[in-house]
Structure formats: structure tokens, C-alpha cells
Amino acid sequence: MMPHGKLSKLPTHLAIIMDGNGRWAKARMLQRIIGHQRGVETVKKVVEECSNLGIRYLTLFAFSAENWFRPKTEVKALMLLLKHYIIAETRRMVEDNIRFQIIGNRSELPVDVLHYLDEASRLTAGNSGMILTLALSYGARQEIAAASKRIAVEVAAGRLSPEEITEESFARYLDTTNLPDPDFLIRTSGEMRISNFLLWQLAYTELYFTEKNWPDFDRDELIKALVHFQSRERRFGKTSDQVKGRV
Ligand code: IPE
Ligand code: IPE
Ligand code: MG
């Protein structure tokens, strides 16, 4: 196990694209769903570890708007897994002071699954610890289009003037309205793309890719990624000297 000592600067908001469950299973001649089951175990460990480390916001990409187009049996199995996960974990989130919420197109989620997700959100709403956000049926382009539509309605009704549309006000119409932009994004499984995740919010996020498939991602891998984050210089368009306060 790697020590925590090196972790002087944690990301305030950590986002993760949990990828590679299917390939993990295939490499072991197992069905994809077994990979998803193992992936849930990783979720539990990573949530606990991030909460213990003191990360304020953890956002996990669990199911994309495009994932609905996977084979029906896989989609059904994923929804069932999600339901079992949330039923089993709600109490622990209450006890661990974790506040749970979802982002994405909730109207597409099965009503029974949504019921337990909302229950978890309600029961943890008063918690003051880490905010755990699950992105479900989530697509960033859809989110941005939906935000634009809501803004257009406000303008048409005369409640908002076009001049009032700024970066800051626009962001308030996104699903992530109560979250700061992610500081660090981890994607597992070696794929180096964003896959329609948080397109607006990732503008200045540090990106990190690991070859490990999500079921093989563990505490040591998380610490390794977070140690790597320490060495990143975030310039936000400025020069290195400016950032270091030399000018
Ligand atoms: C991530 O693993 C989980 C979801 C997208 C739901 P995948 O299912 O995408 O696994 P691979 O990428 O096919 O290996
Ligand atoms: C992205 O993974 C979505 C989630 C991790 C939930 P995918 O496996 O769906 O992404 P692509 O299709 O490889 O880009
Ligand atoms: Mg994948």
C-alpha cells in the first residue's frame, strides 16, 4: 500500500469515467455482466476511500445516454445492478455522512430504480460530507441542449434578458449547478476520450488515463493517480511564472 503522505493537494472535485468492465470479463472468458458486478465492488471501495481521504466532490459516470443502445439484456442487467447497489449502499452513505445525488436524464430511468435513487438522495440530503454524484442516462450534449432550452423559455417569457446569459449564469442551468468544475478526471481501460461526459465542466480539468480496467482499479491505483495530480501545474491560460507568483 502506498502512503498518504504525498497527498498534500487533493482535487476538490474528482470525476471518473469507469470503463472496461466488459473487457475485464471477456479477458477471463466471463459474461460482460460479471464485469459489471465486479465494477460495483470497485465503486464501493473508491467511494469509501475518497470519502476517507477528504475529497469534497466525487462524480462517477455510471451509464451514458448512449449506453441505452446496448443489447437489451445488458441494459436490463445494469439497471438491476444499479438498483441493488443503491438499496444496499444507502444506509452506509447515511452513516458515512455522504450526500448522494444523480445527474442525467432521469425520465428515461426505470421508475423502480428512480424510486430508490430518490430515496437515497432524500435520506442523505442533510449530510455535510462528500457529495457523491452518479451520472446516469447522462450525456453532456443533451445536458447543454436542455439548459439552452430552459434559458430560451425564460427569455421568451421575459424573465431573463439575453444580456444576462453569461458563463456563470449558463452554468446554473446545467445538471451540475451545485458542483464546482472537476479538477481531475480519471478514465480507466486505456481509452483516451471523453465520451460525452461533462463537456462544459471539463474545460480546464486535468485528464488522467490508466490502462487498468475498472474492476482492477483499486486503492493503490487511486492513490497513484492522486499523487500524479500533485505534479500537474494548472495554468488556466496564464504563464508558468504567473502561476508561481513570480511576476
Ligand atoms: C463501463 O464498462 C461500464 C458502462 C459503460 C456501463 P464497459 O461496459 O463500457 O466495458 P467495455 O468498455 O466494453 O470493456
Ligand atoms: C463511457 O463508457 C460511459 C460510461 C463509463 C458510463 P463507454 O464504454 O460507453 O464509452 P465508449 O463507447 O467506449 O466511448
Ligand atoms: Mg466501455
PDB file of C-alpha atoms and ligand atoms in Angstrom:
ATOM      1  CA  MET A   1       0.000   0.000   0.000  1.00  0.00           C
ATOM      2  CA  MET A   2       1.206   3.460  -0.845  1.00  0.00           C
ATOM      3  CA  PRO A   3       1.275   6.046   1.943  1.00  0.00           C
ATOM      4  CA  HIS A   4      -0.997   9.082   2.024  1.00  0.00           C
ATOM      5  CA  GLY A   5       1.912  11.327   2.945  1.00  0.00           C
ATOM      6  CA  LYS A   6       2.433  12.581  -0.580  1.00  0.00           C
ATOM      7  CA  LEU A   7      -1.135  13.815  -0.880  1.00  0.00           C
ATOM      8  CA  SER A   8      -0.743  17.463   0.005  1.00  0.00           C
ATOM      9  CA  LYS A   9      -3.039  18.803  -2.712  1.00  0.00           C
ATOM     10  CA  LEU A  10      -6.189  16.813  -3.361  1.00  0.00           C
ATOM     11  CA  PRO A  11      -8.597  17.624  -6.169  1.00  0.00           C
ATOM     12  CA  THR A  12     -11.690  19.293  -4.713  1.00  0.00           C
ATOM     13  CA  HIS A  13     -13.814  17.591  -7.345  1.00  0.00           C
ATOM     14  CA  LEU A  14     -12.749  14.226  -8.742  1.00  0.00           C
ATOM     15  CA  ALA A  15     -14.633  12.813 -11.736  1.00  0.00           C
ATOM     16  CA  ILE A  16     -14.206   9.262 -13.010  1.00  0.00           C
ATOM     17  CA  ILE A  17     -15.205   7.552 -16.259  1.00  0.00           C
ATOM     18  CA  MET A  18     -15.481   3.958 -15.052  1.00  0.00           C
ATOM     19  CA  ASP A  19     -14.649   1.973 -18.168  1.00  0.00           C
ATOM     20  CA  GLY A  20     -13.512  -1.540 -19.105  1.00  0.00           C
ATOM     21  CA  ASN A  21     -15.916  -3.828 -17.243  1.00  0.00           C
ATOM     22  CA  GLY A  22     -16.772  -5.723 -20.417  1.00  0.00           C
ATOM     23  CA  ARG A  23     -13.149  -6.202 -21.472  1.00  0.00           C
ATOM     24  CA  TRP A  24     -12.202  -7.290 -17.951  1.00  0.00           C
ATOM     25  CA  ALA A  25     -14.833 -10.047 -18.198  1.00  0.00           C
ATOM     26  CA  LYS A  26     -14.027 -11.011 -21.764  1.00  0.00           C
ATOM     27  CA  ALA A  27     -10.342 -11.476 -20.914  1.00  0.00           C
ATOM     28  CA  ARG A  28     -11.474 -14.054 -18.331  1.00  0.00           C
ATOM     29  CA  MET A  29     -13.992 -15.752 -20.623  1.00  0.00           C
ATOM     30  CA  LEU A  30     -16.796 -14.433 -18.430  1.00  0.00           C
ATOM     31  CA  GLN A  31     -20.030 -12.693 -19.372  1.00  0.00           C
ATOM     32  CA  ARG A  32     -19.923  -8.891 -19.516  1.00  0.00           C
ATOM     33  CA  ILE A  33     -22.360  -8.635 -16.620  1.00  0.00           C
ATOM     34  CA  ILE A  34     -19.849 -10.347 -14.332  1.00  0.00           C
ATOM     35  CA  GLY A  35     -17.503  -7.486 -15.187  1.00  0.00           C
ATOM     36  CA  HIS A  36     -20.216  -5.006 -14.212  1.00  0.00           C
ATOM     37  CA  GLN A  37     -20.733  -6.853 -10.919  1.00  0.00           C
ATOM     38  CA  ARG A  38     -17.027  -6.585 -10.168  1.00  0.00           C
ATOM     39  CA  GLY A  39     -17.193  -2.950 -11.212  1.00  0.00           C
ATOM     40  CA  VAL A  40     -19.764  -2.298  -8.493  1.00  0.00           C
ATOM     41  CA  GLU A  41     -17.291  -3.627  -5.918  1.00  0.00           C
ATOM     42  CA  THR A  42     -14.736  -1.105  -7.189  1.00  0.00           C
ATOM     43  CA  VAL A  43     -17.323   1.669  -6.879  1.00  0.00           C
ATOM     44  CA  LYS A  44     -17.902   0.804  -3.214  1.00  0.00           C
ATOM     45  CA  LYS A  45     -14.155   0.830  -2.456  1.00  0.00           C
ATOM     46  CA  VAL A  46     -13.447   4.050  -4.359  1.00  0.00           C
ATOM     47  CA  VAL A  47     -16.374   5.889  -2.749  1.00  0.00           C
ATOM     48  CA  GLU A  48     -15.193   4.846   0.719  1.00  0.00           C
ATOM     49  CA  GLU A  49     -11.579   5.764   0.002  1.00  0.00           C
ATOM     50  CA  CYS A  50     -12.408   9.169  -1.486  1.00  0.00           C
ATOM     51  CA  SER A  51     -14.650   9.979   1.461  1.00  0.00           C
ATOM     52  CA  ASN A  52     -11.901   8.937   3.908  1.00  0.00           C
ATOM     53  CA  LEU A  53      -9.295  10.999   2.053  1.00  0.00           C
ATOM     54  CA  GLY A  54     -11.487  14.072   2.390  1.00  0.00           C
ATOM     55  CA  ILE A  55     -12.398  14.591  -1.266  1.00  0.00           C
ATOM     56  CA  ARG A  56     -15.337  17.018  -1.312  1.00  0.00           C
ATOM     57  CA  TYR A  57     -16.981  16.002  -4.584  1.00  0.00           C
ATOM     58  CA  LEU A  58     -16.844  12.665  -6.396  1.00  0.00           C
ATOM     59  CA  THR A  59     -18.706  12.262  -9.693  1.00  0.00           C
ATOM     60  CA  LEU A  60     -18.928   8.853 -11.345  1.00  0.00           C
ATOM     61  CA  PHE A  61     -20.008   8.226 -14.937  1.00  0.00           C
ATOM     62  CA  ALA A  62     -22.059   5.068 -14.494  1.00  0.00           C
ATOM     63  CA  PHE A  63     -24.368   4.964 -17.526  1.00  0.00           C
ATOM     64  CA  SER A  64     -24.360   7.226 -20.569  1.00  0.00           C
ATOM     65  CA  ALA A  65     -27.293   8.421 -22.662  1.00  0.00           C
ATOM     66  CA  GLU A  66     -25.750   6.340 -25.457  1.00  0.00           C
ATOM     67  CA  ASN A  67     -25.488   3.198 -23.313  1.00  0.00           C
ATOM     68  CA  TRP A  68     -29.264   2.671 -23.806  1.00  0.00           C
ATOM     69  CA  PHE A  69     -28.368   1.401 -27.289  1.00  0.00           C
ATOM     70  CA  ARG A  70     -26.510  -1.620 -25.894  1.00  0.00           C
ATOM     71  CA  PRO A  71     -28.170  -5.055 -26.072  1.00  0.00           C
ATOM     72  CA  LYS A  72     -31.417  -5.084 -24.077  1.00  0.00           C
ATOM     73  CA  THR A  73     -30.225  -7.873 -21.783  1.00  0.00           C
ATOM     74  CA  GLU A  74     -27.136  -5.879 -20.780  1.00  0.00           C
ATOM     75  CA  VAL A  75     -29.150  -2.708 -20.167  1.00  0.00           C
ATOM     76  CA  LYS A  76     -31.636  -4.648 -18.022  1.00  0.00           C
ATOM     77  CA  ALA A  77     -28.863  -6.281 -16.028  1.00  0.00           C
ATOM     78  CA  LEU A  78     -27.154  -2.908 -15.468  1.00  0.00           C
ATOM     79  CA  MET A  79     -30.388  -1.339 -14.183  1.00  0.00           C
ATOM     80  CA  LEU A  80     -30.899  -4.277 -11.820  1.00  0.00           C
ATOM     81  CA  LEU A  81     -27.322  -3.960 -10.556  1.00  0.00           C
ATOM     82  CA  LEU A  82     -27.842  -0.251 -10.032  1.00  0.00           C
ATOM     83  CA  LYS A  83     -30.996  -0.914  -8.039  1.00  0.00           C
ATOM     84  CA  HIS A  84     -29.286  -3.482  -5.825  1.00  0.00           C
ATOM     85  CA  TYR A  85     -26.295  -1.188  -5.341  1.00  0.00           C
ATOM     86  CA  ILE A  86     -28.364   1.754  -4.212  1.00  0.00           C
ATOM     87  CA  ILE A  87     -30.578  -0.335  -1.920  1.00  0.00           C
ATOM     88  CA  ALA A  88     -27.504  -1.885  -0.299  1.00  0.00           C
ATOM     89  CA  GLU A  89     -25.451   1.318  -0.009  1.00  0.00           C
ATOM     90  CA  THR A  90     -27.964   3.953   1.094  1.00  0.00           C
ATOM     91  CA  ARG A  91     -27.559   3.145   4.790  1.00  0.00           C
ATOM     92  CA  ARG A  92     -23.778   3.276   4.567  1.00  0.00           C
ATOM     93  CA  MET A  93     -23.959   6.660   2.837  1.00  0.00           C
ATOM     94  CA  VAL A  94     -26.197   7.953   5.619  1.00  0.00           C
ATOM     95  CA  GLU A  95     -23.715   6.659   8.222  1.00  0.00           C
ATOM     96  CA  ASP A  96     -20.640   7.937   6.383  1.00  0.00           C
ATOM     97  CA  ASN A  97     -22.106  11.447   6.045  1.00  0.00           C
ATOM     98  CA  ILE A  98     -22.080  11.181   2.224  1.00  0.00           C
ATOM     99  CA  ARG A  99     -24.616  13.211   0.276  1.00  0.00           C
ATOM    100  CA  PHE A 100     -25.921  11.354  -2.762  1.00  0.00           C
ATOM    101  CA  GLN A 101     -27.396  12.774  -5.960  1.00  0.00           C
ATOM    102  CA  ILE A 102     -27.855  11.881  -9.606  1.00  0.00           C
ATOM    103  CA  ILE A 103     -27.423  13.843 -12.822  1.00  0.00           C
ATOM    104  CA  GLY A 104     -28.659  12.928 -16.295  1.00  0.00           C
ATOM    105  CA  ASN A 105     -31.983  12.339 -17.965  1.00  0.00           C
ATOM    106  CA  ARG A 106     -33.991  10.933 -15.074  1.00  0.00           C
ATOM    107  CA  SER A 107     -37.143  10.461 -17.151  1.00  0.00           C
ATOM    108  CA  GLU A 108     -35.502   7.571 -19.013  1.00  0.00           C
ATOM    109  CA  LEU A 109     -34.643   5.589 -15.877  1.00  0.00           C
ATOM    110  CA  PRO A 110     -36.983   2.757 -14.789  1.00  0.00           C
ATOM    111  CA  VAL A 111     -39.440   4.034 -12.163  1.00  0.00           C
ATOM    112  CA  ASP A 112     -38.465   1.475  -9.528  1.00  0.00           C
ATOM    113  CA  VAL A 113     -34.770   2.303  -9.872  1.00  0.00           C
ATOM    114  CA  LEU A 114     -35.578   6.015  -9.738  1.00  0.00           C
ATOM    115  CA  HIS A 115     -37.576   5.449  -6.560  1.00  0.00           C
ATOM    116  CA  TYR A 116     -34.550   4.043  -4.703  1.00  0.00           C
ATOM    117  CA  LEU A 117     -32.211   6.676  -6.160  1.00  0.00           C
ATOM    118  CA  ASP A 118     -34.540   9.453  -4.969  1.00  0.00           C
ATOM    119  CA  GLU A 119     -34.851   7.756  -1.593  1.00  0.00           C
ATOM    120  CA  ALA A 120     -31.045   7.762  -1.258  1.00  0.00           C
ATOM    121  CA  SER A 121     -30.898  11.438  -2.253  1.00  0.00           C
ATOM    122  CA  ARG A 122     -33.636  12.326   0.234  1.00  0.00           C
ATOM    123  CA  LEU A 123     -32.144  10.364   3.136  1.00  0.00           C
ATOM    124  CA  THR A 124     -28.674  11.844   2.639  1.00  0.00           C
ATOM    125  CA  ALA A 125     -29.758  15.408   1.771  1.00  0.00           C
ATOM    126  CA  GLY A 126     -28.748  16.730   5.197  1.00  0.00           C
ATOM    127  CA  ASN A 127     -25.275  15.174   5.142  1.00  0.00           C
ATOM    128  CA  SER A 128     -22.315  17.534   5.156  1.00  0.00           C
ATOM    129  CA  GLY A 129     -19.545  15.229   3.887  1.00  0.00           C
ATOM    130  CA  MET A 130     -18.549  14.241   0.371  1.00  0.00           C
ATOM    131  CA  ILE A 131     -21.113  14.817  -2.374  1.00  0.00           C
ATOM    132  CA  LEU A 132     -21.341  11.663  -4.459  1.00  0.00           C
ATOM    133  CA  THR A 133     -22.904  12.276  -7.872  1.00  0.00           C
ATOM    134  CA  LEU A 134     -23.815   9.392 -10.162  1.00  0.00           C
ATOM    135  CA  ALA A 135     -24.188  10.332 -13.822  1.00  0.00           C
ATOM    136  CA  LEU A 136     -26.990   8.111 -15.126  1.00  0.00           C
ATOM    137  CA  SER A 137     -28.537   8.275 -18.561  1.00  0.00           C
ATOM    138  CA  TYR A 138     -26.216  11.242 -18.822  1.00  0.00           C
ATOM    139  CA  GLY A 139     -24.932  12.930 -21.970  1.00  0.00           C
ATOM    140  CA  ALA A 140     -23.224  16.311 -21.915  1.00  0.00           C
ATOM    141  CA  ARG A 141     -24.573  17.483 -25.262  1.00  0.00           C
ATOM    142  CA  GLN A 142     -28.100  16.638 -24.137  1.00  0.00           C
ATOM    143  CA  GLU A 143     -27.443  18.498 -20.869  1.00  0.00           C
ATOM    144  CA  ILE A 144     -26.213  21.609 -22.703  1.00  0.00           C
ATOM    145  CA  ALA A 145     -29.148  21.497 -25.148  1.00  0.00           C
ATOM    146  CA  ALA A 146     -31.626  21.118 -22.264  1.00  0.00           C
ATOM    147  CA  ALA A 147     -30.032  24.045 -20.415  1.00  0.00           C
ATOM    148  CA  SER A 148     -30.257  26.188 -23.555  1.00  0.00           C
ATOM    149  CA  LYS A 149     -33.913  25.278 -23.923  1.00  0.00           C
ATOM    150  CA  ARG A 150     -34.696  26.301 -20.334  1.00  0.00           C
ATOM    151  CA  ILE A 151     -32.866  29.585 -20.847  1.00  0.00           C
ATOM    152  CA  ALA A 152     -34.791  30.206 -24.086  1.00  0.00           C
ATOM    153  CA  VAL A 153     -38.064  29.674 -22.234  1.00  0.00           C
ATOM    154  CA  GLU A 154     -37.012  32.215 -19.586  1.00  0.00           C
ATOM    155  CA  VAL A 155     -36.055  34.752 -22.261  1.00  0.00           C
ATOM    156  CA  ALA A 156     -39.280  34.191 -24.219  1.00  0.00           C
ATOM    157  CA  ALA A 157     -41.293  34.728 -21.032  1.00  0.00           C
ATOM    158  CA  GLY A 158     -39.447  37.979 -20.371  1.00  0.00           C
ATOM    159  CA  ARG A 159     -37.928  36.715 -17.127  1.00  0.00           C
ATOM    160  CA  LEU A 160     -34.357  36.811 -18.454  1.00  0.00           C
ATOM    161  CA  SER A 161     -32.670  39.168 -20.890  1.00  0.00           C
ATOM    162  CA  PRO A 162     -30.110  37.885 -23.443  1.00  0.00           C
ATOM    163  CA  GLU A 163     -27.513  40.162 -21.804  1.00  0.00           C
ATOM    164  CA  GLU A 164     -27.849  38.183 -18.606  1.00  0.00           C
ATOM    165  CA  ILE A 165     -26.628  34.988 -20.305  1.00  0.00           C
ATOM    166  CA  THR A 166     -23.021  34.614 -19.172  1.00  0.00           C
ATOM    167  CA  GLU A 167     -20.685  31.711 -18.423  1.00  0.00           C
ATOM    168  CA  GLU A 168     -21.731  31.857 -14.787  1.00  0.00           C
ATOM    169  CA  SER A 169     -25.482  32.131 -15.343  1.00  0.00           C
ATOM    170  CA  PHE A 170     -25.434  29.451 -18.066  1.00  0.00           C
ATOM    171  CA  ALA A 171     -23.696  27.003 -15.730  1.00  0.00           C
ATOM    172  CA  ARG A 172     -26.557  27.383 -13.262  1.00  0.00           C
ATOM    173  CA  TYR A 173     -28.892  25.749 -15.795  1.00  0.00           C
ATOM    174  CA  LEU A 174     -26.707  22.647 -16.092  1.00  0.00           C
ATOM    175  CA  ASP A 175     -27.322  19.481 -14.023  1.00  0.00           C
ATOM    176  CA  THR A 176     -24.122  20.214 -12.096  1.00  0.00           C
ATOM    177  CA  THR A 177     -25.406  23.516 -10.750  1.00  0.00           C
ATOM    178  CA  ASN A 178     -24.347  22.705  -7.171  1.00  0.00           C
ATOM    179  CA  LEU A 179     -20.886  21.377  -8.120  1.00  0.00           C
ATOM    180  CA  PRO A 180     -17.609  23.143  -8.875  1.00  0.00           C
ATOM    181  CA  ASP A 181     -15.925  22.083 -12.139  1.00  0.00           C
ATOM    182  CA  PRO A 182     -13.887  18.880 -11.764  1.00  0.00           C
ATOM    183  CA  ASP A 183     -10.191  19.435 -11.023  1.00  0.00           C
ATOM    184  CA  PHE A 184      -9.189  15.931 -12.039  1.00  0.00           C
ATOM    185  CA  LEU A 185     -10.697  13.334 -14.375  1.00  0.00           C
ATOM    186  CA  ILE A 186      -9.653   9.692 -14.338  1.00  0.00           C
ATOM    187  CA  ARG A 187     -10.650   7.320 -17.145  1.00  0.00           C
ATOM    188  CA  THR A 188      -9.837   3.634 -16.821  1.00  0.00           C
ATOM    189  CA  SER A 189      -9.337   0.952 -19.510  1.00  0.00           C
ATOM    190  CA  GLY A 190      -6.898   2.867 -21.713  1.00  0.00           C
ATOM    191  CA  GLU A 191      -9.488   4.705 -23.802  1.00  0.00           C
ATOM    192  CA  MET A 192      -8.483   8.315 -24.305  1.00  0.00           C
ATOM    193  CA  ARG A 193     -11.726  10.093 -24.972  1.00  0.00           C
ATOM    194  CA  ILE A 194     -14.431  11.960 -23.108  1.00  0.00           C
ATOM    195  CA  SER A 195     -17.441  10.008 -24.468  1.00  0.00           C
ATOM    196  CA  ASN A 196     -19.920  12.869 -23.955  1.00  0.00           C
ATOM    197  CA  PHE A 197     -19.134  13.350 -20.252  1.00  0.00           C
ATOM    198  CA  LEU A 198     -19.274  16.860 -18.677  1.00  0.00           C
ATOM    199  CA  LEU A 199     -18.152  18.667 -21.849  1.00  0.00           C
ATOM    200  CA  TRP A 200     -18.772  22.133 -20.427  1.00  0.00           C
ATOM    201  CA  GLN A 201     -17.396  21.403 -16.974  1.00  0.00           C
ATOM    202  CA  LEU A 202     -14.147  19.733 -18.113  1.00  0.00           C
ATOM    203  CA  ALA A 203     -12.835  22.847 -19.906  1.00  0.00           C
ATOM    204  CA  TYR A 204      -9.805  23.154 -17.574  1.00  0.00           C
ATOM    205  CA  THR A 205      -9.809  19.774 -15.855  1.00  0.00           C
ATOM    206  CA  GLU A 206      -6.567  17.773 -15.652  1.00  0.00           C
ATOM    207  CA  LEU A 207      -7.067  14.482 -17.500  1.00  0.00           C
ATOM    208  CA  TYR A 208      -5.566  11.150 -16.421  1.00  0.00           C
ATOM    209  CA  PHE A 209      -5.791   7.851 -18.261  1.00  0.00           C
ATOM    210  CA  THR A 210      -4.868   4.440 -16.888  1.00  0.00           C
ATOM    211  CA  GLU A 211      -4.704   1.094 -18.698  1.00  0.00           C
ATOM    212  CA  LYS A 212      -6.351  -0.687 -15.771  1.00  0.00           C
ATOM    213  CA  ASN A 213      -9.890  -1.866 -16.377  1.00  0.00           C
ATOM    214  CA  TRP A 214     -12.378  -0.575 -13.822  1.00  0.00           C
ATOM    215  CA  PRO A 215     -12.732  -3.894 -11.902  1.00  0.00           C
ATOM    216  CA  ASP A 216      -8.919  -3.879 -11.412  1.00  0.00           C
ATOM    217  CA  PHE A 217      -8.826  -0.256 -10.264  1.00  0.00           C
ATOM    218  CA  ASP A 218      -8.125  -0.194  -6.530  1.00  0.00           C
ATOM    219  CA  ARG A 219      -6.929   1.975  -3.675  1.00  0.00           C
ATOM    220  CA  ASP A 220      -3.300   1.889  -4.819  1.00  0.00           C
ATOM    221  CA  GLU A 221      -4.297   2.931  -8.343  1.00  0.00           C
ATOM    222  CA  LEU A 222      -6.376   5.761  -6.919  1.00  0.00           C
ATOM    223  CA  ILE A 223      -3.524   6.990  -4.744  1.00  0.00           C
ATOM    224  CA  LYS A 224      -1.151   6.703  -7.733  1.00  0.00           C
ATOM    225  CA  ALA A 225      -3.466   8.900  -9.795  1.00  0.00           C
ATOM    226  CA  LEU A 226      -3.870  11.410  -6.970  1.00  0.00           C
ATOM    227  CA  VAL A 227      -0.093  11.566  -6.434  1.00  0.00           C
ATOM    228  CA  HIS A 228       0.231  12.265 -10.153  1.00  0.00           C
ATOM    229  CA  PHE A 229      -2.268  15.118  -9.801  1.00  0.00           C
ATOM    230  CA  GLN A 230       0.121  16.850  -7.347  1.00  0.00           C
ATOM    231  CA  SER A 231       2.654  17.316 -10.131  1.00  0.00           C
ATOM    232  CA  ARG A 232       0.268  18.998 -12.556  1.00  0.00           C
ATOM    233  CA  GLU A 233       0.608  22.734 -12.964  1.00  0.00           C
ATOM    234  CA  ARG A 234      -2.782  24.258 -13.650  1.00  0.00           C
ATOM    235  CA  ARG A 235      -2.237  27.414 -15.637  1.00  0.00           C
ATOM    236  CA  PHE A 236      -5.750  28.328 -16.804  1.00  0.00           C
ATOM    237  CA  GLY A 237      -4.277  30.136 -19.802  1.00  0.00           C
ATOM    238  CA  LYS A 238      -1.633  32.053 -17.857  1.00  0.00           C
ATOM    239  CA  THR A 239       2.146  31.564 -17.906  1.00  0.00           C
ATOM    240  CA  SER A 240       4.017  29.270 -15.558  1.00  0.00           C
ATOM    241  CA  ASP A 241       5.741  32.266 -13.908  1.00  0.00           C
ATOM    242  CA  GLN A 242       2.414  33.955 -13.303  1.00  0.00           C
ATOM    243  CA  VAL A 243       1.010  30.841 -11.712  1.00  0.00           C
ATOM    244  CA  LYS A 244       4.059  30.519  -9.457  1.00  0.00           C
ATOM    245  CA  GLY A 245       3.643  34.156  -8.425  1.00  0.00           C
ATOM    246  CA  ARG A 246       6.996  35.252  -9.910  1.00  0.00           C
ATOM    247  CA  VAL A 247       5.513  38.141 -11.849  1.00  0.00           C
TER     248      VAL A 247
HETATM  249  C1  IPE B   1     -18.076   0.537 -18.273  1.00  0.00           C
HETATM  250  O1  IPE B   1     -17.612  -0.658 -18.826  1.00  0.00           O
HETATM  251  C2  IPE B   1     -19.487   0.431 -17.746  1.00  0.00           C
HETATM  252  C3  IPE B   1     -20.513   1.074 -18.583  1.00  0.00           C
HETATM  253  C4  IPE B   1     -20.280   1.820 -19.631  1.00  0.00           C
HETATM  254  C5  IPE B   1     -21.883   0.869 -18.211  1.00  0.00           C
HETATM  255  P1  IPE B   1     -17.980  -1.104 -20.286  1.00  0.00           P
HETATM  256  O2  IPE B   1     -19.238  -1.910 -20.230  1.00  0.00           O
HETATM  257  O3  IPE B   1     -18.021   0.045 -21.207  1.00  0.00           O
HETATM  258  O4  IPE B   1     -16.763  -2.060 -20.620  1.00  0.00           O
HETATM  259  P2  IPE B   1     -16.002  -2.156 -22.015  1.00  0.00           P
HETATM  260  O5  IPE B   1     -15.585  -0.774 -22.378  1.00  0.00           O
HETATM  261  O6  IPE B   1     -16.958  -2.740 -23.002  1.00  0.00           O
HETATM  262  O7  IPE B   1     -14.836  -3.034 -21.729  1.00  0.00           O
HETATM  263  C1  IPE B   2     -18.486   5.750 -21.218  1.00  0.00           C
HETATM  264  O1  IPE B   2     -18.075   4.456 -21.499  1.00  0.00           O
HETATM  265  C2  IPE B   2     -19.699   5.729 -20.358  1.00  0.00           C
HETATM  266  C3  IPE B   2     -19.513   5.190 -19.009  1.00  0.00           C
HETATM  267  C4  IPE B   2     -18.377   4.863 -18.460  1.00  0.00           C
HETATM  268  C5  IPE B   2     -20.703   5.085 -18.236  1.00  0.00           C
HETATM  269  P1  IPE B   2     -18.459   3.750 -22.871  1.00  0.00           P
HETATM  270  O2  IPE B   2     -17.830   2.410 -22.836  1.00  0.00           O
HETATM  271  O3  IPE B   2     -19.916   3.813 -23.076  1.00  0.00           O
HETATM  272  O4  IPE B   2     -17.756   4.706 -23.926  1.00  0.00           O
HETATM  273  P2  IPE B   2     -17.300   4.452 -25.421  1.00  0.00           P
HETATM  274  O5  IPE B   2     -18.483   3.924 -26.158  1.00  0.00           O
HETATM  275  O6  IPE B   2     -16.175   3.449 -25.384  1.00  0.00           O
HETATM  276  O7  IPE B   2     -16.822   5.777 -25.899  1.00  0.00           O
HETATM  277 MG    MG B   3     -16.642   0.956 -22.368  1.00  0.00          MG
END
